[in-house]
């Protein structure tokens, strides 16, 4: 599944590598430059998982963005609630 997600041209660049997913065991971290990219990756991940017969546990799912500011807030659109962490 992570190989399919890596094909999506979204994420951050580290050196010459494009990074948009980290995975360990049954945990997946989606990485994007902004909230829009994370939402796009989420939709792609859901589609790929559904085709494989996998389902996300909504109770254990967390969404977070990190930005350079002095306050924090939450953004909710549809099923996604994204926690904004400002550093």
Coordinates of C-alpha atoms in Angstrom, one line a residue:
X1 CA 0.0 0.0 0.0
X2 CA 2.8 2.5 0.8
X3 CA 4.3 2.0 -2.6
X4 CA 1.0 3.1 -4.2
X5 CA 0.9 6.2 -1.9
X6 CA 4.5 7.1 -2.8
X7 CA 3.5 7.4 -6.4
X8 CA 1.2 10.4 -5.6
X9 CA 3.2 13.5 -6.5
X10 CA 2.6 15.2 -3.1
X11 CA 4.7 15.7 0.0
X12 CA 8.0 17.3 1.1
X13 CA 11.3 17.1 -0.6
X14 CA 14.3 15.9 1.4
X15 CA 17.4 16.1 -0.8
X16 CA 16.3 14.6 -4.1
X17 CA 13.7 12.3 -2.5
X18 CA 9.9 13.1 -2.4
X19 CA 8.5 12.0 1.0
X20 CA 4.7 11.7 1.6
X21 CA 4.3 8.5 3.7
X22 CA 6.0 6.8 6.6
X23 CA 4.9 3.4 7.8
X24 CA 5.7 1.0 10.6
X25 CA 3.7 -2.1 11.3
X26 CA 0.0 -1.0 11.1
X27 CA 0.8 2.7 11.5
X28 CA 0.9 5.2 8.6
X29 CA 1.9 8.8 8.7
X30 CA 0.9 11.0 5.7
X31 CA 3.2 14.0 5.0
X32 CA 2.2 17.0 3.0
X33 CA 3.3 20.6 2.7
X34 CA -0.1 21.9 3.8
X35 CA -3.6 20.8 4.8
X36 CA -4.8 20.5 1.2
X37 CA -2.0 18.0 0.4
X38 CA -2.7 15.9 3.5
X39 CA -6.4 15.8 2.6
X40 CA -5.5 14.6 -1.0
X41 CA -3.2 11.9 0.5
X42 CA -5.9 10.9 2.9
X43 CA -8.4 10.4 0.0
X44 CA -5.8 8.4 -2.0
X45 CA -5.0 6.3 1.0
X46 CA -8.6 5.5 1.7
X47 CA -9.2 4.5 -1.9
X48 CA -6.1 2.2 -1.9
X49 CA -7.0 0.7 1.4
X50 CA -10.6 0.0 0.3
X51 CA -9.4 -1.8 -2.8
X52 CA -7.3 -4.0 -0.5
X53 CA -10.1 -4.7 1.9
X54 CA -8.5 -2.6 4.7
X55 CA -10.4 -0.2 6.9
X56 CA -9.2 2.7 9.1
X57 CA -10.1 2.8 12.8
X58 CA -11.6 6.3 13.2
X59 CA -11.1 6.2 17.0
X60 CA -7.4 5.7 16.6
X61 CA -6.9 8.1 13.7
X62 CA -5.2 11.5 14.3
X63 CA -4.6 14.4 11.9
X64 CA -2.1 17.1 12.5
X65 CA -0.4 19.9 10.7
X66 CA 2.6 21.8 12.0
X67 CA 3.1 25.5 11.1
X68 CA 5.3 28.3 12.3
X69 CA 2.9 30.5 14.5
X70 CA 2.1 31.2 18.1
X71 CA -1.4 29.6 18.6
X72 CA -3.2 26.4 17.9
X73 CA -6.6 25.6 16.5
X74 CA -8.6 22.8 14.8
X75 CA -10.0 22.6 11.3
X76 CA -13.0 20.4 10.5
X77 CA -14.2 19.4 7.0
X78 CA -16.4 16.4 6.5
X79 CA -15.0 13.4 8.4
X80 CA -11.5 15.0 8.9
X81 CA -10.7 17.0 12.0
X82 CA -7.1 18.3 11.6
X83 CA -5.3 19.5 14.7
X84 CA -3.0 22.4 14.0
X85 CA 0.1 22.5 16.0
X86 CA 2.1 25.8 15.7
X87 CA 5.7 25.9 16.7

